[in-house]
């Protein structure tokens, strides 16, 4: 038997550290992309190139110096619409996620603590809510109230809260099984204090990442609903509505559809990148290794 | 001829920490070697390196020759050929070593079909035999059970049966009894001892527990911080440890044992 | 009834306790009676499934027996009696087996150790600090440990942190659930020594659940052997482990692997 010459392998260039660096680039890239949209949304609150109902620009002009993205079929400035659309998208994302977080965390924590029949009932309720189509929920809410951004956000928020609740339930159960919870109990810590002091801090990182993802989904859902006419009513220009209005003239004047489409993609990719980047930056163990 | 020949094995993490440092050991066919070390000593990584199973991001340098095959730097295809045929491993926690969603019988059948080309009735008989030889009661019932449906001791026996199924020349056992109750541990150690003797297999037995290692092997290597501290017969190591670290280790074990020993001697 | 037994009331006592989980036919514990005398140490020995953990939960006031009584200082333990439970929690503390699961990874060690003081309303954050420092020092940890996170410590150090938490409020009883079985042999000896020291210097009553007979033998005066939810044998540790009366105990003792002489 001849001995194979030992194939001394060169050490791989610390991929661990470079991947960590990559992660912080991910976060940065995400912040830049999403930040761009947030900036547009913020500026739209104070300044717009044209009024939203200004139809003086001529119809479907195409990009020019006075109308950066051109005008739509009614002569309204597309850039103005894209800006108000950004505002609506951000509002929709934040509003839905706030509702989803508030409702979802409360429900999730409650179901994690529930036992026996109560646990079964609450779980079944969540499963139904998850299976219930957001579209149908939105139609019901619009029927009960009216077609506004608020109705759309409420529908999306409620639908997402079920998903968040189920995640929170699993996360809380996992934390409750830890010995430090038993230690807290034998130290006389009350349940509310255990939830606030041990459970929430420990589920927080995973929750935040998930909520960032939900933000992206909410933005998409709002665009979908307003495309169907279930979102903010005219003249407020949501991206979904812009897409819908530009659909007929897409071949002749593509800017009307491309602008909201691209902005939508940028925002969703942006928040997803942020979610990715957040994943480890929130862990004290990785924080230490970085230092 | 040696069955396992490790020369200057060094395992490093991606960020350059050395976890196993210039380790050399050899096991002849039919020989039993114990590796003793505490957590972080690199003993488990050594066993993984022997089978080319190091976790991602870790790199091995040096030479590990198993049954004439160079493991360090070998292709995955080559390694698959070696694993099972030349060496098989039993881990500490049988629950993680077994697929939770597959019935025990099918898990044992896998390697038997692959290695020995058995099918149909022959395969079924081989599975039953494999379960019987590790002294599992009601092999029929166990074969149909899922891993979570049997006890920890039974799971470890199943894992042992899987490791032995392909009749490897070397059995690697990494803390195989640490997760078990004392009385179950005693049975398991006796079982490993007998089965290995019958098959004239070599054993690389890894544990933090000197007394457990002493039950199975006659030669042992003490590891600390990735390095070999001392090597010799178990008797030598226990009776006349040469190195400071080994002395501490033996003294600690003795101290705990002494609390029990004089009283039970009465 | 001998006067010697009558003289002191046991700190913790189980009186003919049985526990059966909802929906299961076989009880986890049955006919269990035992008493923990103040200042003495008791080991509960048995293998997995013997009911050790359940017994511990009863002694910790985390579960209620199906029948029978748990007594604390001679008084029946009522889990809903907030005042009694507060006194109980301040007197009975616990150290767990897994030093990784028993410390909240997102809390600084100082806050973890201070938890009993804060939760029992004994101290504010400020007044707790010196007691925490003292407790950490007592278990042999550096003073700056309080500002660090659990992941910066080894398994043995983490177990010391857990012991500091369990002793910071000056309890009378320390329940320990396999306190050293997750540790290396050398660390194990040190932690056993620490527990013995606490027991002697502070007159701590220790109740330890363990399957490790050598640890039991080095730490506890009395031993109760548990098999399938019943106590099969109890008495002085030397007697029980040295000359087992029950076959199960004998099998346990004989199973302990020993070093070649």
mmCIF file of N, CA and C in Angstrom, chain C residues 66-166:
data_model
loop_
_atom_site.group_PDB
_atom_site.id
_atom_site.type_symbol
_atom_site.label_atom_id
_atom_site.label_comp_id
_atom_site.label_asym_id
_atom_site.label_seq_id
_atom_site.Cartn_x
_atom_site.Cartn_y
_atom_site.Cartn_z
ATOM 1 N N UNK C 66 -52.183 14.981 42.345
ATOM 2 C CA UNK C 66 -53.561 14.553 42.138
ATOM 3 C C UNK C 66 -54.184 14.199 43.482
ATOM 4 N N UNK C 67 -53.425 13.446 44.271
ATOM 5 C CA UNK C 67 -53.851 13.201 45.651
ATOM 6 C C UNK C 67 -52.633 13.380 46.552
ATOM 7 N N UNK C 68 -52.880 13.519 47.842
ATOM 8 C CA UNK C 68 -51.777 13.716 48.776
ATOM 9 C C UNK C 68 -51.456 15.186 48.973
ATOM 10 N N UNK C 69 -50.497 15.461 49.853
ATOM 11 C CA UNK C 69 -50.203 16.848 50.205
ATOM 12 C C UNK C 69 -48.713 17.147 50.107
ATOM 13 N N UNK C 70 -48.418 18.340 49.622
ATOM 14 C CA UNK C 70 -47.047 18.859 49.682
ATOM 15 C C UNK C 70 -47.050 19.862 50.823
ATOM 16 N N UNK C 71 -46.126 19.720 51.774
ATOM 17 C CA UNK C 71 -46.087 20.655 52.901
ATOM 18 C C UNK C 71 -44.789 21.430 52.904
ATOM 19 N N UNK C 72 -44.929 22.702 53.270
ATOM 20 C CA UNK C 72 -43.772 23.576 53.389
ATOM 21 C C UNK C 72 -43.798 24.123 54.802
ATOM 22 N N UNK C 73 -42.773 23.827 55.577
ATOM 23 C CA UNK C 73 -42.744 24.198 56.988
ATOM 24 C C UNK C 73 -43.986 23.690 57.712
ATOM 25 N N UNK C 74 -44.404 22.512 57.348
ATOM 26 C CA UNK C 74 -45.547 21.906 58.017
ATOM 27 C C UNK C 74 -46.902 22.386 57.534
ATOM 28 N N UNK C 75 -46.885 23.370 56.629
ATOM 29 C CA UNK C 75 -48.135 23.944 56.159
ATOM 30 C C UNK C 75 -48.401 23.449 54.740
ATOM 31 N N UNK C 76 -49.637 23.048 54.462
ATOM 32 C CA UNK C 76 -49.956 22.554 53.124
ATOM 33 C C UNK C 76 -49.710 23.666 52.107
ATOM 34 N N UNK C 77 -49.024 23.315 51.013
ATOM 35 C CA UNK C 77 -48.664 24.314 50.001
ATOM 36 C C UNK C 77 -49.857 24.592 49.085
ATOM 37 N N UNK C 78 -50.390 25.812 49.186
ATOM 38 C CA UNK C 78 -51.513 26.191 48.318
ATOM 39 C C UNK C 78 -50.985 27.132 47.249
ATOM 40 N N UNK C 79 -51.013 26.640 45.987
ATOM 41 C CA UNK C 79 -50.380 27.394 44.901
ATOM 42 C C UNK C 79 -51.073 28.716 44.623
ATOM 43 N N UNK C 80 -52.333 28.845 45.095
ATOM 44 C CA UNK C 80 -53.044 30.090 44.824
ATOM 45 C C UNK C 80 -52.872 31.121 45.949
ATOM 46 N N UNK C 81 -52.309 30.670 47.042
ATOM 47 C CA UNK C 81 -52.105 31.562 48.176
ATOM 48 C C UNK C 81 -50.860 32.426 47.912
ATOM 49 N N UNK C 82 -51.080 33.635 47.407
ATOM 50 C CA UNK C 82 -49.975 34.479 46.944
ATOM 51 C C UNK C 82 -48.961 34.769 48.047
ATOM 52 N N UNK C 83 -49.472 35.014 49.253
ATOM 53 C CA UNK C 83 -48.574 35.384 50.340
ATOM 54 C C UNK C 83 -47.680 34.198 50.715
ATOM 55 N N UNK C 84 -48.327 33.037 50.850
ATOM 56 C CA UNK C 84 -47.580 31.823 51.181
ATOM 57 C C UNK C 84 -46.570 31.511 50.089
ATOM 58 N N UNK C 85 -47.011 31.627 48.832
ATOM 59 C CA UNK C 85 -46.132 31.283 47.719
ATOM 60 C C UNK C 85 -44.918 32.202 47.639
ATOM 61 N N UNK C 86 -45.119 33.470 48.007
ATOM 62 C CA UNK C 86 -43.999 34.397 47.978
ATOM 63 C C UNK C 86 -42.945 33.978 49.003
ATOM 64 N N UNK C 87 -43.430 33.602 50.181
ATOM 65 C CA UNK C 87 -42.511 33.135 51.217
ATOM 66 C C UNK C 87 -41.814 31.854 50.733
ATOM 67 N N UNK C 88 -42.614 30.991 50.102
ATOM 68 C CA UNK C 88 -42.072 29.726 49.593
ATOM 69 C C UNK C 88 -40.995 29.971 48.529
ATOM 70 N N UNK C 89 -41.315 30.841 47.558
ATOM 71 C CA UNK C 89 -40.366 31.114 46.466
ATOM 72 C C UNK C 89 -39.069 31.710 46.989
ATOM 73 N N UNK C 90 -39.186 32.511 48.035
ATOM 74 C CA UNK C 90 -37.985 33.102 48.612
ATOM 75 C C UNK C 90 -37.163 32.087 49.391
ATOM 76 N N UNK C 91 -37.784 30.980 49.764
ATOM 77 C CA UNK C 91 -37.083 29.998 50.586
ATOM 78 C C UNK C 91 -36.588 28.802 49.796
ATOM 79 N N UNK C 92 -37.245 28.536 48.660
ATOM 80 C CA UNK C 92 -36.899 27.345 47.886
ATOM 81 C C UNK C 92 -36.479 27.766 46.477
ATOM 82 N N UNK C 93 -35.244 27.532 46.126
ATOM 83 C CA UNK C 93 -34.752 27.909 44.798
ATOM 84 C C UNK C 93 -34.207 26.689 44.073
ATOM 85 N N UNK C 94 -33.968 26.851 42.788
ATOM 86 C CA UNK C 94 -33.619 25.675 41.992
ATOM 87 C C UNK C 94 -32.455 25.912 41.026
ATOM 88 N N UNK C 95 -31.654 24.872 40.837
ATOM 89 C CA UNK C 95 -30.605 24.873 39.820
ATOM 90 C C UNK C 95 -30.935 23.764 38.829
ATOM 91 N N UNK C 96 -30.855 24.085 37.543
ATOM 92 C CA UNK C 96 -31.296 23.127 36.535
ATOM 93 C C UNK C 96 -30.144 22.379 35.888
ATOM 94 N N UNK C 97 -30.522 21.361 35.138
ATOM 95 C CA UNK C 97 -29.509 20.497 34.538
ATOM 96 C C UNK C 97 -28.729 21.177 33.418
ATOM 97 N N UNK C 98 -29.459 21.787 32.492
ATOM 98 C CA UNK C 98 -28.820 22.281 31.284
ATOM 99 C C UNK C 98 -28.430 23.745 31.450
ATOM 100 N N UNK C 99 -27.138 24.006 31.626
ATOM 101 C CA UNK C 99 -26.723 25.394 31.891
ATOM 102 C C UNK C 99 -26.923 26.291 30.675
ATOM 103 N N UNK C 100 -27.273 25.701 29.527
ATOM 104 C CA UNK C 100 -27.509 26.543 28.349
ATOM 105 C C UNK C 100 -28.953 27.010 28.317
ATOM 106 N N UNK C 101 -29.852 26.101 28.671
ATOM 107 C CA UNK C 101 -31.265 26.449 28.638
ATOM 108 C C UNK C 101 -31.699 27.256 29.865
ATOM 109 N N UNK C 102 -30.910 27.206 30.930
ATOM 110 C CA UNK C 102 -31.393 27.803 32.172
ATOM 111 C C UNK C 102 -31.057 29.286 32.322
ATOM 112 N N UNK C 103 -30.283 29.830 31.385
ATOM 113 C CA UNK C 103 -29.990 31.262 31.436
ATOM 114 C C UNK C 103 -30.557 31.941 30.191
ATOM 115 N N UNK C 104 -31.299 33.027 30.399
ATOM 116 C CA UNK C 104 -31.867 33.772 29.277
ATOM 117 C C UNK C 104 -30.736 34.384 28.454
ATOM 118 N N UNK C 105 -30.604 33.952 27.167
ATOM 119 C CA UNK C 105 -29.462 34.419 26.365
ATOM 120 C C UNK C 105 -29.460 35.928 26.133
ATOM 121 N N UNK C 106 -30.614 36.583 26.284
ATOM 122 C CA UNK C 106 -30.688 38.012 25.984
ATOM 123 C C UNK C 106 -30.593 38.876 27.225
ATOM 124 N N UNK C 107 -30.293 38.254 28.349
ATOM 125 C CA UNK C 107 -30.153 39.040 29.573
ATOM 126 C C UNK C 107 -28.735 39.026 30.043
ATOM 127 N N UNK C 108 -28.291 40.161 30.522
ATOM 128 C CA UNK C 108 -26.969 40.177 31.133
ATOM 129 C C UNK C 108 -27.017 39.354 32.406
ATOM 130 N N UNK C 109 -25.857 38.776 32.734
ATOM 131 C CA UNK C 109 -25.770 37.891 33.893
ATOM 132 C C UNK C 109 -26.272 38.592 35.158
ATOM 133 N N UNK C 110 -25.932 39.859 35.297
ATOM 134 C CA UNK C 110 -26.360 40.607 36.482
ATOM 135 C C UNK C 110 -27.874 40.604 36.639
ATOM 136 N N UNK C 111 -28.580 40.850 35.542
ATOM 137 C CA UNK C 111 -30.045 40.889 35.591
ATOM 138 C C UNK C 111 -30.603 39.505 35.887
ATOM 139 N N UNK C 112 -29.958 38.476 35.325
ATOM 140 C CA UNK C 112 -30.403 37.108 35.577
ATOM 141 C C UNK C 112 -30.273 36.758 37.050
ATOM 142 N N UNK C 113 -29.120 37.079 37.620
ATOM 143 C CA UNK C 113 -28.895 36.735 39.025
ATOM 144 C C UNK C 113 -29.821 37.549 39.933
ATOM 145 N N UNK C 114 -30.116 38.782 39.506
ATOM 146 C CA UNK C 114 -30.948 39.657 40.336
ATOM 147 C C UNK C 114 -32.432 39.272 40.296
ATOM 148 N N UNK C 115 -32.802 38.412 39.347
ATOM 149 C CA UNK C 115 -34.229 38.146 39.141
ATOM 150 C C UNK C 115 -35.014 37.757 40.404
ATOM 151 N N UNK C 116 -34.527 36.818 41.222
ATOM 152 C CA UNK C 116 -35.310 36.486 42.426
ATOM 153 C C UNK C 116 -35.495 37.700 43.338
ATOM 154 N N UNK C 117 -34.461 38.504 43.486
ATOM 155 C CA UNK C 117 -34.555 39.678 44.357
ATOM 156 C C UNK C 117 -35.591 40.662 43.842
ATOM 157 N N UNK C 118 -35.563 40.873 42.526
ATOM 158 C CA UNK C 118 -36.478 41.837 41.925
ATOM 159 C C UNK C 118 -37.910 41.307 41.933
ATOM 160 N N UNK C 119 -38.060 40.030 41.526
ATOM 161 C CA UNK C 119 -39.411 39.482 41.381
ATOM 162 C C UNK C 119 -40.101 39.286 42.720
ATOM 163 N N UNK C 120 -39.322 38.997 43.753
ATOM 164 C CA UNK C 120 -39.926 38.805 45.062
ATOM 165 C C UNK C 120 -40.107 40.134 45.783
ATOM 166 N N UNK C 121 -39.710 41.213 45.088
ATOM 167 C CA UNK C 121 -39.908 42.537 45.665
ATOM 168 C C UNK C 121 -39.003 42.822 46.849
ATOM 169 N N UNK C 122 -37.864 42.096 46.908
ATOM 170 C CA UNK C 122 -36.943 42.310 48.024
ATOM 171 C C UNK C 122 -36.086 43.551 47.773
ATOM 172 N N UNK C 123 -35.701 43.716 46.495
ATOM 173 C CA UNK C 123 -34.778 44.790 46.174
ATOM 174 C C UNK C 123 -35.179 45.541 44.919
ATOM 175 N N UNK C 124 -34.697 46.782 44.815
ATOM 176 C CA UNK C 124 -34.797 47.511 43.563
ATOM 177 C C UNK C 124 -33.528 47.189 42.779
ATOM 178 N N UNK C 125 -33.475 47.672 41.556
ATOM 179 C CA UNK C 125 -32.315 47.391 40.736
ATOM 180 C C UNK C 125 -31.034 47.829 41.454
ATOM 181 N N UNK C 126 -31.101 49.011 42.083
ATOM 182 C CA UNK C 126 -29.904 49.552 42.714
ATOM 183 C C UNK C 126 -29.494 48.728 43.925
ATOM 184 N N UNK C 127 -30.459 48.443 44.798
ATOM 185 C CA UNK C 127 -30.087 47.737 46.021
ATOM 186 C C UNK C 127 -29.732 46.275 45.756
ATOM 187 N N UNK C 128 -30.138 45.770 44.579
ATOM 188 C CA UNK C 128 -29.817 44.377 44.261
ATOM 189 C C UNK C 128 -28.349 44.217 43.886
ATOM 190 N N UNK C 129 -27.777 45.257 43.265
ATOM 191 C CA UNK C 129 -26.432 45.159 42.694
ATOM 192 C C UNK C 129 -25.373 44.605 43.654
ATOM 193 N N UNK C 130 -25.241 45.133 44.866
ATOM 194 C CA UNK C 130 -24.203 44.573 45.745
ATOM 195 C C UNK C 130 -24.453 43.112 46.107
ATOM 196 N N UNK C 131 -25.730 42.747 46.264
ATOM 197 C CA UNK C 131 -26.037 41.344 46.585
ATOM 198 C C UNK C 131 -25.669 40.427 45.426
ATOM 199 N N UNK C 132 -25.930 40.920 44.180
ATOM 200 C CA UNK C 132 -25.579 40.146 42.996
ATOM 201 C C UNK C 132 -24.073 39.955 42.931
ATOM 202 N N UNK C 133 -23.336 41.041 43.174
ATOM 203 C CA UNK C 133 -21.877 40.963 43.130
ATOM 204 C C UNK C 133 -21.381 39.951 44.159
ATOM 205 N N UNK C 134 -22.001 39.978 45.341
ATOM 206 C CA UNK C 134 -21.588 39.063 46.397
ATOM 207 C C UNK C 134 -21.874 37.616 45.995
ATOM 208 N N UNK C 135 -23.062 37.403 45.422
ATOM 209 C CA UNK C 135 -23.436 36.042 45.022
ATOM 210 C C UNK C 135 -22.507 35.508 43.950
ATOM 211 N N UNK C 136 -22.139 36.391 43.005
ATOM 212 C CA UNK C 136 -21.237 35.966 41.935
ATOM 213 C C UNK C 136 -19.858 35.644 42.500
ATOM 214 N N UNK C 137 -19.428 36.458 43.463
ATOM 215 C CA UNK C 137 -18.120 36.232 44.055
ATOM 216 C C UNK C 137 -18.112 34.899 44.811
ATOM 217 N N UNK C 138 -19.215 34.645 45.502
ATOM 218 C CA UNK C 138 -19.335 33.425 46.285
ATOM 219 C C UNK C 138 -19.176 32.167 45.425
ATOM 220 N N UNK C 139 -19.680 32.226 44.185
ATOM 221 C CA UNK C 139 -19.564 31.040 43.326
ATOM 222 C C UNK C 139 -18.288 31.068 42.503
ATOM 223 N N UNK C 140 -17.419 32.035 42.795
ATOM 224 C CA UNK C 140 -16.113 32.060 42.149
ATOM 225 C C UNK C 140 -16.086 32.658 40.764
ATOM 226 N N UNK C 141 -16.951 33.631 40.529
ATOM 227 C CA UNK C 141 -16.925 34.301 39.228
ATOM 228 C C UNK C 141 -16.381 35.720 39.388
ATOM 229 N N UNK C 142 -15.726 36.229 38.347
ATOM 230 C CA UNK C 142 -15.163 37.579 38.436
ATOM 231 C C UNK C 142 -16.263 38.629 38.567
ATOM 232 N N UNK C 143 -15.904 39.764 39.137
ATOM 233 C CA UNK C 143 -16.890 40.807 39.419
ATOM 234 C C UNK C 143 -17.534 41.358 38.150
ATOM 235 N N UNK C 144 -16.776 41.372 37.052
ATOM 236 C CA UNK C 144 -17.338 41.961 35.830
ATOM 237 C C UNK C 144 -18.307 41.008 35.125
ATOM 238 N N UNK C 145 -18.494 39.825 35.680
ATOM 239 C CA UNK C 145 -19.395 38.839 35.061
ATOM 240 C C UNK C 145 -20.803 39.406 34.907
ATOM 241 N N UNK C 146 -21.221 40.230 35.855
ATOM 242 C CA UNK C 146 -22.587 40.753 35.844
ATOM 243 C C UNK C 146 -22.910 41.515 34.574
ATOM 244 N N UNK C 147 -21.892 42.135 33.982
ATOM 245 C CA UNK C 147 -22.165 42.947 32.794
ATOM 246 C C UNK C 147 -22.143 42.137 31.510
ATOM 247 N N UNK C 148 -21.769 40.874 31.599
ATOM 248 C CA UNK C 148 -21.624 40.089 30.376
ATOM 249 C C UNK C 148 -22.860 39.234 30.092
ATOM 250 N N UNK C 149 -22.862 38.652 28.876
ATOM 251 C CA UNK C 149 -23.980 37.787 28.475
ATOM 252 C C UNK C 149 -23.606 36.312 28.681
ATOM 253 N N UNK C 150 -24.610 35.447 28.882
ATOM 254 C CA UNK C 150 -24.337 34.031 29.156
ATOM 255 C C UNK C 150 -23.417 33.360 28.132
ATOM 256 N N UNK C 151 -23.561 33.719 26.841
ATOM 257 C CA UNK C 151 -22.777 32.989 25.837
ATOM 258 C C UNK C 151 -21.281 33.217 25.970
ATOM 259 N N UNK C 152 -20.901 34.184 26.802
ATOM 260 C CA UNK C 152 -19.469 34.424 26.977
ATOM 261 C C UNK C 152 -18.857 33.476 28.003
ATOM 262 N N UNK C 153 -19.700 32.592 28.569
ATOM 263 C CA UNK C 153 -19.211 31.713 29.624
ATOM 264 C C UNK C 153 -19.266 30.247 29.222
ATOM 265 N N UNK C 154 -18.403 29.447 29.853
ATOM 266 C CA UNK C 154 -18.394 28.010 29.580
ATOM 267 C C UNK C 154 -19.530 27.337 30.363
ATOM 268 N N UNK C 155 -19.749 26.066 30.085
ATOM 269 C CA UNK C 155 -20.821 25.329 30.751
ATOM 270 C C UNK C 155 -20.692 25.363 32.271
ATOM 271 N N UNK C 156 -19.501 25.145 32.767
ATOM 272 C CA UNK C 156 -19.284 25.143 34.208
ATOM 273 C C UNK C 156 -19.546 26.516 34.817
ATOM 274 N N UNK C 157 -19.081 27.551 34.120
ATOM 275 C CA UNK C 157 -19.310 28.915 34.606
ATOM 276 C C UNK C 157 -20.790 29.259 34.593
ATOM 277 N N UNK C 158 -21.469 28.797 33.553
ATOM 278 C CA UNK C 158 -22.908 29.045 33.475
ATOM 279 C C UNK C 158 -23.625 28.391 34.649
ATOM 280 N N UNK C 159 -23.172 27.191 35.004
ATOM 281 C CA UNK C 159 -23.813 26.518 36.132
ATOM 282 C C UNK C 159 -23.538 27.298 37.419
ATOM 283 N N UNK C 160 -22.368 27.916 37.504
ATOM 284 C CA UNK C 160 -22.080 28.759 38.670
ATOM 285 C C UNK C 160 -23.016 29.971 38.696
ATOM 286 N N UNK C 161 -23.267 30.536 37.518
ATOM 287 C CA UNK C 161 -24.195 31.673 37.441
ATOM 288 C C UNK C 161 -25.573 31.237 37.942
ATOM 289 N N UNK C 162 -25.988 30.050 37.500
ATOM 290 C CA UNK C 162 -27.293 29.535 37.922
ATOM 291 C C UNK C 162 -27.328 29.332 39.431
ATOM 292 N N UNK C 163 -26.216 28.885 39.994
ATOM 293 C CA UNK C 163 -26.153 28.696 41.449
ATOM 294 C C UNK C 163 -26.188 30.050 42.156
ATOM 295 N N UNK C 164 -25.519 31.041 41.555
ATOM 296 C CA UNK C 164 -25.551 32.390 42.133
ATOM 297 C C UNK C 164 -26.991 32.909 42.157
ATOM 298 N N UNK C 165 -27.725 32.698 41.062
ATOM 299 C CA UNK C 165 -29.115 33.146 40.998
ATOM 300 C C UNK C 165 -29.942 32.450 42.075
ATOM 301 N N UNK C 166 -29.683 31.141 42.252
ATOM 302 C CA UNK C 166 -30.499 30.371 43.178
ATOM 303 C C UNK C 166 -30.168 30.671 44.633
#
